[in-house]
mmCIF file of C-alpha atoms in Angstrom:
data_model
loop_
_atom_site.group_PDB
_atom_site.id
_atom_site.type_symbol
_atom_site.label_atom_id
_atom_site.label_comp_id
_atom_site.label_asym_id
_atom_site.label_seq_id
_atom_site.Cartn_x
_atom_site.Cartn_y
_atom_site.Cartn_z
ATOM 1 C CA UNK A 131 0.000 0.000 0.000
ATOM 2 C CA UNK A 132 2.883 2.610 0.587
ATOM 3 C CA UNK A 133 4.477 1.990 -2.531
ATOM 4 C CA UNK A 134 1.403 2.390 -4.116
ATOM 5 C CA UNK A 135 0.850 5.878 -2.262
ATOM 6 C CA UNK A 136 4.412 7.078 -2.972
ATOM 7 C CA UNK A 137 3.780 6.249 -6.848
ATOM 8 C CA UNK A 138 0.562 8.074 -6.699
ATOM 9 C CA UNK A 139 2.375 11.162 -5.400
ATOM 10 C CA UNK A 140 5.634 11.129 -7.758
ATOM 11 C CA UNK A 141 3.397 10.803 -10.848
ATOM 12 C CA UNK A 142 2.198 14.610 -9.646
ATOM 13 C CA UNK A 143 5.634 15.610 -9.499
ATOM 14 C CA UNK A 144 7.972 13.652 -11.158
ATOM 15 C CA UNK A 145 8.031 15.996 -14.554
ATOM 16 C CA UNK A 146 8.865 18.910 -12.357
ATOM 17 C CA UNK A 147 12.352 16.457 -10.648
ATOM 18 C CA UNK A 148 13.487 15.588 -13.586
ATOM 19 C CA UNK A 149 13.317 18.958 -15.096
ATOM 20 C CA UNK A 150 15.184 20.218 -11.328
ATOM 21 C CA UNK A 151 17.524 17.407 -12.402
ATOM 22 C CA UNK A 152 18.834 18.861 -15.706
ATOM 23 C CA UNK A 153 19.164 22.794 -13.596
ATOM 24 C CA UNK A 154 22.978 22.459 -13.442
ATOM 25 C CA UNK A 155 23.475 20.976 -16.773
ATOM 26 C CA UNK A 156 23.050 18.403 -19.105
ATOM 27 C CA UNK A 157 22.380 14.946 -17.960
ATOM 28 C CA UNK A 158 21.037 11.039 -19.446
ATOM 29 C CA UNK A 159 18.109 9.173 -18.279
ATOM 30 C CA UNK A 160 20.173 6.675 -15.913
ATOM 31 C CA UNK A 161 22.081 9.290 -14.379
ATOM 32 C CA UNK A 162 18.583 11.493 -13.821
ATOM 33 C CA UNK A 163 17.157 7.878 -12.160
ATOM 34 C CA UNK A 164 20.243 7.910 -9.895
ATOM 35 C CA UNK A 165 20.211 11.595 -8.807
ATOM 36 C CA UNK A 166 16.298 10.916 -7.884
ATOM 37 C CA UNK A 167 16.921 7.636 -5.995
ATOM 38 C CA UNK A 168 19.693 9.139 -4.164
ATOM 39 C CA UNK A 169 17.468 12.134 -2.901
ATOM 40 C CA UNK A 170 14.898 9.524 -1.574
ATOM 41 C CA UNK A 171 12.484 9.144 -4.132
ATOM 42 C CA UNK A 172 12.771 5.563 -5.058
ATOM 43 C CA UNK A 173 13.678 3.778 -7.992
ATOM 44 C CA UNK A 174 12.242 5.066 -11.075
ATOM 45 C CA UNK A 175 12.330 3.034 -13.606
ATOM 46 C CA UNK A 176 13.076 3.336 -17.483
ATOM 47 C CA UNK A 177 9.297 2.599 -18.565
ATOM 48 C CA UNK A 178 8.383 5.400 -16.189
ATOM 49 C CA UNK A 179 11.382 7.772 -16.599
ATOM 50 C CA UNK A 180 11.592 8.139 -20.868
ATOM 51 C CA UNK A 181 8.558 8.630 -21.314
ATOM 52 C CA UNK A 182 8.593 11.774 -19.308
ATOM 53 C CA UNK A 183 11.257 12.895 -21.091
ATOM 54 C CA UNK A 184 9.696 12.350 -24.267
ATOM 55 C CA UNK A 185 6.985 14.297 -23.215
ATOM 56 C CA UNK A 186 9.594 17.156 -22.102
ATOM 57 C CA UNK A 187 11.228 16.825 -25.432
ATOM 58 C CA UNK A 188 8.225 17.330 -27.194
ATOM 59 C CA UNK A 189 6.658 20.510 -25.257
ATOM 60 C CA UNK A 190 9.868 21.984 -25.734
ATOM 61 C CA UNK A 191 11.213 21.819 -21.951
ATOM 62 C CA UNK A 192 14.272 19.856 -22.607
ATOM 63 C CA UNK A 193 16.425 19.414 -25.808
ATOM 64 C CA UNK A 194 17.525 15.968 -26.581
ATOM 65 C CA UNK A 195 21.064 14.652 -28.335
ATOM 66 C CA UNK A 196 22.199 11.405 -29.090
ATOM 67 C CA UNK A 197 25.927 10.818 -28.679
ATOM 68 C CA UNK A 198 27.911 7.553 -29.793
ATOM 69 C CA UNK A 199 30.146 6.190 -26.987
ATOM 70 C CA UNK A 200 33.901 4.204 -27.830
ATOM 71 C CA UNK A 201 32.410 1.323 -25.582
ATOM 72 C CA UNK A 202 29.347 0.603 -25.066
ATOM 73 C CA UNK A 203 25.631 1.856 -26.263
ATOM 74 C CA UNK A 204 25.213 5.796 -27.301
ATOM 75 C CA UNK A 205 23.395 7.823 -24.771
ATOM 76 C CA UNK A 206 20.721 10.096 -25.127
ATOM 77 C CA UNK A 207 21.696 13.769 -23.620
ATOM 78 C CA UNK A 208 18.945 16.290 -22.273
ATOM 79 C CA UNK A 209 19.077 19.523 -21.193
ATOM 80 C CA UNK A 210 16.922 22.517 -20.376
ATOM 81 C CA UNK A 211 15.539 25.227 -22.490
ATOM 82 C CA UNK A 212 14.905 28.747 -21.658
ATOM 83 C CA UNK A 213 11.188 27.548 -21.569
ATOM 84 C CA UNK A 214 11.875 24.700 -19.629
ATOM 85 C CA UNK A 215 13.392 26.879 -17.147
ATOM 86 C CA UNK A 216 10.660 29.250 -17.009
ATOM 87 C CA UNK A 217 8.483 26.552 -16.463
ATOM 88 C CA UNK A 218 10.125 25.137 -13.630
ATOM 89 C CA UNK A 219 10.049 28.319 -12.291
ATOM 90 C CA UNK A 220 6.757 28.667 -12.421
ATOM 91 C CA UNK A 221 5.802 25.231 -11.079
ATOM 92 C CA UNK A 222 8.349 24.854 -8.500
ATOM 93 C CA UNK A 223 6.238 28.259 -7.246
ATOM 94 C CA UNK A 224 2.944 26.391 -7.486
ATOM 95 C CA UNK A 225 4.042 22.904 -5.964
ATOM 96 C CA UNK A 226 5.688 25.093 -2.680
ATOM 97 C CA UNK A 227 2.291 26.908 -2.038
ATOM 98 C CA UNK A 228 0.385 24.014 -2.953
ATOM 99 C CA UNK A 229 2.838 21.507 -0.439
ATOM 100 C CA UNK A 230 2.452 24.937 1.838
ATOM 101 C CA UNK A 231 -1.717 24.376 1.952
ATOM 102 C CA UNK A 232 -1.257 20.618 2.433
ATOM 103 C CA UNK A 233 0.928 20.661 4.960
ATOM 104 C CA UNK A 234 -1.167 23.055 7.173
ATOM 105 C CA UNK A 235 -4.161 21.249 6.780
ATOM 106 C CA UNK A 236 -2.250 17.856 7.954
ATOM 107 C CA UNK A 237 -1.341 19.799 10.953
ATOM 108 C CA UNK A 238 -4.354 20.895 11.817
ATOM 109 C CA UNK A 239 -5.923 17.536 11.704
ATOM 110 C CA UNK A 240 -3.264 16.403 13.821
ATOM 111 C CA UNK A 241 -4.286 19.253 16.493
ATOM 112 C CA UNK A 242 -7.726 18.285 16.917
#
């Protein structure tokens, strides 16, 4: 049931981490998994993670480039746009006010 809860809450969020994820620079889809696992989000797994980025890609929120490695398979790079950061601006904004008015009303109910 918690894992089930915790999914429940990253699909709300999860376009807005992995957009936070690309703020200091270009990045590939298994190091943006790690970078969310290690902040205590949970594994998030390929059939969950590309598609967001293919949905990124295609509002124009990241920018996508394939590059050939000398061992091993090519990655895919993403990074930001100007609108992408604008957007995660903007959001960021809404999700603090909106975790703001959740978290008040949690501790309220725990005060009566």
């Amino acid at each position: 049931m918690a894992a089930d809860r915790r999914s429940s809450w990253l699909k709300g969020v999860l376009d807005l981490l992995v957009l936070s994820c690309l703020t200091d620079g270009e990045s590939y889809g298994y190091e943006i998994a790690k970078s969310l696992a290690e902040a205590g989000l949970g594994e998030i797994k390929g059939g969950t993670l590309y598609p967001v980025l293919n949905r990124l890609e295609e509002a124009g929120l990241v920018e996508a480039e394939f590059r050939a490695a000398e061992r091993g398979p090519g990655r895919r790079y993403y990074r930001l746009t100007e609108p992408g950061r604008a957007h995660l601006a903007a959001e960021s904004a809404a999700w603090t006010e909106f975790h703001r008015a959740v978290r008040g009303t949690l501790q309220a109910g725990g005060n009566a």
